[in-house]
Amino acid sequence: MENLLENLNKEQQDAVKTMYGTLLILAGAGSGKTKVLTTRIAYMVQNGVLPRDILAVTFTNKAAKEMKERLGFILGERTVKYMWVGTFHGICGRILRENIEQYKFPSGKSLDKNFTIYDENDSLAVIKQALKKLKFDEKLYQPKLIKAVISDSKNKMTDAETFQTFARDFKSQKIGEVFAEYENILNNNNAIDFDDMLLLTVK
C-alpha cells in the first residue's frame, strides 16, 4: 500500500492524489487509465474513504472484471467486495435486488427480489406472445421493430401507459397495446428486461 505512487508519472500521481471534486482524465488507449483509476481508489481507501462509499462504473464486463482483480490484488478481495464496482447494468441490477419491492408499476403491481432478467431473445418471445394474445399479424407488427420501439421508449423514460397516451396514429396506438401487454406479461412473470434495469433504478 505504501508504494502506490511508484511507477506513475507526475500527471498520473496528480490524478491519484485528487481525493475530492470532479476529475477528468483524457488519455489514449494503453496509456494506463485503468491503472490510474484503480490506484486512485486504493489511495482513497488508504486515506480513510470507506470501501462501501466507492462506486466505480464502467461500460464492459471485461473492464469491470479487470478493475476488481486489480483492486483485489492491491487491497484484498475482502475489501473490494464492499465496493460498488461494475457495469451500468450490473450496478443497477444490484440496486434493484435490494430495493425493487419499493417500486410499484402504474398498474399497482410490484416485483420481488427474485425477479428474472430477460435477455433479447426472451423479450422477443414475450412480444410474440403479446401479439398472439392480441391477435395482431406478425407481418404487420414485426417483433424486432416493436422491441426497438419499446427499448427506445424506455430509454426516454417513457412507460407503456405514457406511450399509449401520446400515440397519435393507428399503428402507434396498436404498438402501444402490444407494449402494455408486454409489460403485463413481464410483471406476471416477475421479470424485467435490460432496459428496465436502468429505467426502474432511476425511478
Tab-separated table of C-alpha atoms in Angstrom:
chain	number	residue	atom	x	y	z
A	1	MET	CA	0.000	0.000	0.000
A	2	GLU	CA	2.797	2.457	0.874
A	3	ASN	CA	4.264	2.204	-2.656
A	4	LEU	CA	1.043	3.059	-4.519
A	5	LEU	CA	2.537	6.048	-6.316
A	6	GLU	CA	5.687	4.422	-7.614
A	7	ASN	CA	5.745	3.611	-11.325
A	8	LEU	CA	3.311	6.502	-12.003
A	9	ASN	CA	4.321	9.644	-13.876
A	10	LYS	CA	3.621	13.114	-12.441
A	11	GLU	CA	0.230	13.538	-14.182
A	12	GLN	CA	-0.881	10.090	-13.046
A	13	GLN	CA	0.216	10.807	-9.482
A	14	ASP	CA	-1.710	14.114	-9.521
A	15	ALA	CA	-4.832	12.241	-10.638
A	16	VAL	CA	-4.436	9.551	-7.979
A	17	LYS	CA	-3.939	12.110	-5.210
A	18	THR	CA	-7.025	14.146	-6.186
A	19	MET	CA	-9.379	12.938	-3.463
A	20	TYR	CA	-12.319	15.328	-3.809
A	21	GLY	CA	-14.246	17.113	-6.521
A	22	THR	CA	-14.581	16.376	-10.215
A	23	LEU	CA	-11.636	14.989	-12.139
A	24	LEU	CA	-11.475	14.420	-15.886
A	25	ILE	CA	-8.721	12.217	-17.285
A	26	LEU	CA	-8.078	12.376	-21.029
A	27	ALA	CA	-5.762	9.631	-22.248
A	28	GLY	CA	-5.352	7.342	-25.222
A	29	ALA	CA	-5.628	3.558	-25.397
A	30	GLY	CA	-2.980	1.680	-23.421
A	31	SER	CA	-1.827	4.766	-21.517
A	32	GLY	CA	-2.786	3.423	-18.086
A	33	LYS	CA	-6.262	4.820	-17.405
A	34	THR	CA	-7.433	1.695	-15.554
A	35	LYS	CA	-4.195	1.655	-13.565
A	36	VAL	CA	-4.769	5.288	-12.536
A	37	LEU	CA	-8.393	4.648	-11.566
A	38	THR	CA	-7.665	1.535	-9.514
A	39	THR	CA	-4.677	3.215	-7.842
A	40	ARG	CA	-6.811	6.272	-7.067
A	41	ILE	CA	-9.461	4.054	-5.422
A	42	ALA	CA	-6.769	2.297	-3.370
A	43	TYR	CA	-5.296	5.676	-2.402
A	44	MET	CA	-8.716	6.878	-1.251
A	45	VAL	CA	-9.196	3.767	0.917
A	46	GLN	CA	-5.694	4.216	2.311
A	47	ASN	CA	-6.655	7.780	3.233
A	48	GLY	CA	-9.841	6.943	5.118
A	49	VAL	CA	-12.592	6.594	2.498
A	50	LEU	CA	-14.788	3.616	3.360
A	51	PRO	CA	-14.889	0.900	0.663
A	52	ARG	CA	-18.739	0.873	0.776
A	53	ASP	CA	-18.706	4.580	-0.211
A	54	ILE	CA	-16.931	3.887	-3.505
A	55	LEU	CA	-18.833	3.465	-6.763
A	56	ALA	CA	-16.811	2.618	-9.881
A	57	VAL	CA	-18.883	2.221	-13.046
A	58	THR	CA	-17.594	1.085	-16.420
A	59	PHE	CA	-19.101	0.078	-19.762
A	60	THR	CA	-17.984	-3.522	-20.222
A	61	ASN	CA	-17.915	-6.661	-18.087
A	62	LYS	CA	-14.284	-7.168	-19.124
A	63	ALA	CA	-13.252	-3.736	-17.781
A	64	ALA	CA	-15.229	-4.240	-14.549
A	65	LYS	CA	-13.607	-7.667	-14.002
A	66	GLU	CA	-10.141	-6.243	-14.632
A	67	MET	CA	-10.783	-3.365	-12.211
A	68	LYS	CA	-11.985	-5.747	-9.474
A	69	GLU	CA	-8.987	-8.040	-9.976
A	70	ARG	CA	-6.511	-5.147	-9.774
A	71	LEU	CA	-8.206	-3.736	-6.674
A	72	GLY	CA	-8.271	-7.201	-5.116
A	73	PHE	CA	-4.523	-7.512	-5.671
A	74	ILE	CA	-3.842	-4.120	-4.028
A	75	LEU	CA	-6.464	-4.055	-1.260
A	76	GLY	CA	-7.509	-7.679	-0.838
A	77	GLU	CA	-10.717	-9.296	-2.062
A	78	ARG	CA	-12.476	-8.879	1.299
A	79	THR	CA	-12.189	-5.084	0.993
A	80	VAL	CA	-13.253	-4.994	-2.666
A	81	LYS	CA	-16.470	-6.946	-2.041
A	82	TYR	CA	-17.818	-3.946	-0.097
A	83	MET	CA	-17.282	-1.613	-3.075
A	84	TRP	CA	-19.700	-0.993	-5.907
A	85	VAL	CA	-17.609	-1.909	-8.955
A	86	GLY	CA	-19.319	-2.966	-12.182
A	87	THR	CA	-21.087	-2.035	-15.392
A	88	PHE	CA	-24.121	0.258	-15.511
A	89	HIS	CA	-26.416	-2.764	-15.818
A	90	GLY	CA	-24.527	-4.709	-13.139
A	91	ILE	CA	-24.741	-1.863	-10.615
A	92	CYS	CA	-28.411	-1.216	-11.416
A	93	GLY	CA	-29.167	-4.934	-11.064
A	94	ARG	CA	-27.567	-4.910	-7.613
A	95	ILE	CA	-29.577	-1.840	-6.566
A	96	LEU	CA	-32.806	-3.452	-7.807
A	97	ARG	CA	-32.107	-6.731	-5.978
A	98	GLU	CA	-32.037	-4.724	-2.763
A	99	ASN	CA	-34.832	-2.244	-3.454
A	100	ILE	CA	-37.227	-3.372	-6.202
A	101	GLU	CA	-40.038	-4.123	-3.764
A	102	GLN	CA	-40.246	-0.368	-3.092
A	103	TYR	CA	-41.227	0.317	-6.738
A	104	LYS	CA	-44.798	-0.006	-7.946
A	105	PHE	CA	-45.743	-0.095	-11.626
A	106	PRO	CA	-48.600	2.159	-12.866
A	107	SER	CA	-50.797	-0.961	-12.672
A	108	GLY	CA	-50.080	-1.130	-8.933
A	109	LYS	CA	-48.058	-4.334	-9.278
A	110	SER	CA	-44.627	-4.758	-7.780
A	111	LEU	CA	-41.894	-7.356	-8.190
A	112	ASP	CA	-39.987	-9.291	-5.571
A	113	LYS	CA	-36.210	-9.556	-5.184
A	114	ASN	CA	-36.054	-12.883	-7.027
A	115	PHE	CA	-37.047	-11.246	-10.334
A	116	THR	CA	-35.739	-12.694	-13.605
A	117	ILE	CA	-33.850	-10.580	-16.161
A	118	TYR	CA	-34.976	-11.321	-19.711
A	119	ASP	CA	-32.408	-11.112	-22.486
A	120	GLU	CA	-33.155	-10.014	-26.077
A	121	ASN	CA	-34.428	-13.457	-27.121
A	122	ASP	CA	-36.707	-13.703	-24.075
A	123	SER	CA	-38.080	-10.216	-24.791
A	124	LEU	CA	-38.803	-11.081	-28.425
A	125	ALA	CA	-40.609	-14.253	-27.303
A	126	VAL	CA	-42.786	-12.173	-24.939
A	127	ILE	CA	-43.585	-9.695	-27.738
A	128	LYS	CA	-44.651	-12.613	-29.963
A	129	GLN	CA	-46.793	-13.909	-27.101
A	130	ALA	CA	-48.401	-10.450	-26.737
A	131	LEU	CA	-49.062	-10.238	-30.496
A	132	LYS	CA	-50.695	-13.651	-30.432
A	133	LYS	CA	-52.881	-12.743	-27.464
A	134	LEU	CA	-53.974	-9.504	-29.162
A	135	LYS	CA	-54.448	-11.366	-32.490
A	136	PHE	CA	-52.106	-8.992	-34.349
A	137	ASP	CA	-50.361	-10.107	-37.542
A	138	GLU	CA	-46.586	-10.502	-37.038
A	139	LYS	CA	-46.034	-9.430	-40.659
A	140	LEU	CA	-47.686	-6.076	-39.962
A	141	TYR	CA	-46.256	-5.727	-36.463
A	142	GLN	CA	-42.758	-7.181	-36.665
A	143	PRO	CA	-41.484	-8.263	-33.217
A	144	LYS	CA	-37.970	-6.830	-33.738
A	145	LEU	CA	-39.380	-3.455	-34.764
A	146	ILE	CA	-41.733	-3.393	-31.764
A	147	LYS	CA	-38.824	-4.364	-29.477
A	148	ALA	CA	-36.820	-1.423	-30.861
A	149	VAL	CA	-39.745	0.970	-30.249
A	150	ILE	CA	-40.218	-0.310	-26.681
A	151	SER	CA	-36.474	-0.079	-25.990
A	152	ASP	CA	-36.299	3.461	-27.394
A	153	SER	CA	-39.299	4.484	-25.278
A	154	LYS	CA	-37.808	3.065	-22.086
A	155	ASN	CA	-34.510	4.816	-22.790
A	156	LYS	CA	-36.506	8.061	-22.949
A	157	MET	CA	-38.093	7.207	-19.559
A	158	THR	CA	-41.459	6.516	-21.215
A	159	ASP	CA	-43.546	3.622	-19.874
A	160	ALA	CA	-46.340	1.807	-21.734
A	161	GLU	CA	-49.095	3.939	-20.224
A	162	THR	CA	-47.403	7.199	-21.265
A	163	PHE	CA	-46.632	5.780	-24.713
A	164	GLN	CA	-50.304	4.952	-25.217
A	165	THR	CA	-51.395	8.397	-24.018
A	166	PHE	CA	-49.283	10.136	-26.667
A	167	ALA	CA	-49.779	7.646	-29.532
A	168	ARG	CA	-51.337	9.665	-32.366
A	169	ASP	CA	-51.593	7.385	-35.404
A	170	PHE	CA	-53.298	3.997	-35.679
A	171	LYS	CA	-50.092	1.938	-35.845
A	172	SER	CA	-48.585	3.686	-32.796
A	173	GLN	CA	-51.799	3.003	-30.875
A	174	LYS	CA	-51.566	-0.687	-31.750
A	175	ILE	CA	-47.878	-0.801	-30.782
A	176	GLY	CA	-48.945	0.828	-27.506
A	177	GLU	CA	-51.333	-2.074	-26.911
A	178	VAL	CA	-48.501	-4.550	-27.535
A	179	PHE	CA	-46.216	-2.528	-25.225
A	180	ALA	CA	-48.830	-2.637	-22.443
A	181	GLU	CA	-49.387	-6.385	-22.876
A	182	TYR	CA	-45.619	-6.945	-22.985
A	183	GLU	CA	-45.260	-5.153	-19.640
A	184	ASN	CA	-48.192	-7.104	-18.231
A	185	ILE	CA	-46.577	-10.437	-19.160
A	186	LEU	CA	-43.249	-9.337	-17.667
A	187	ASN	CA	-44.990	-8.293	-14.421
A	188	ASN	CA	-46.892	-11.571	-14.189
A	189	ASN	CA	-43.631	-13.498	-14.658
A	190	ASN	CA	-41.788	-11.403	-12.016
A	191	ALA	CA	-39.413	-10.325	-14.786
A	192	ILE	CA	-37.736	-7.235	-16.232
A	193	ASP	CA	-35.792	-6.616	-19.440
A	194	PHE	CA	-32.363	-5.000	-19.916
A	195	ASP	CA	-33.852	-1.522	-20.394
A	196	ASP	CA	-35.880	-1.886	-17.184
A	197	MET	CA	-32.653	-2.391	-15.249
A	198	LEU	CA	-31.743	1.240	-15.922
A	199	LEU	CA	-35.268	2.686	-16.055
A	200	LEU	CA	-36.536	1.158	-12.804
A	201	THR	CA	-33.353	2.051	-10.935
A	202	VAL	CA	-33.793	5.711	-11.906
A	203	LYS	CA	-37.475	5.613	-10.990
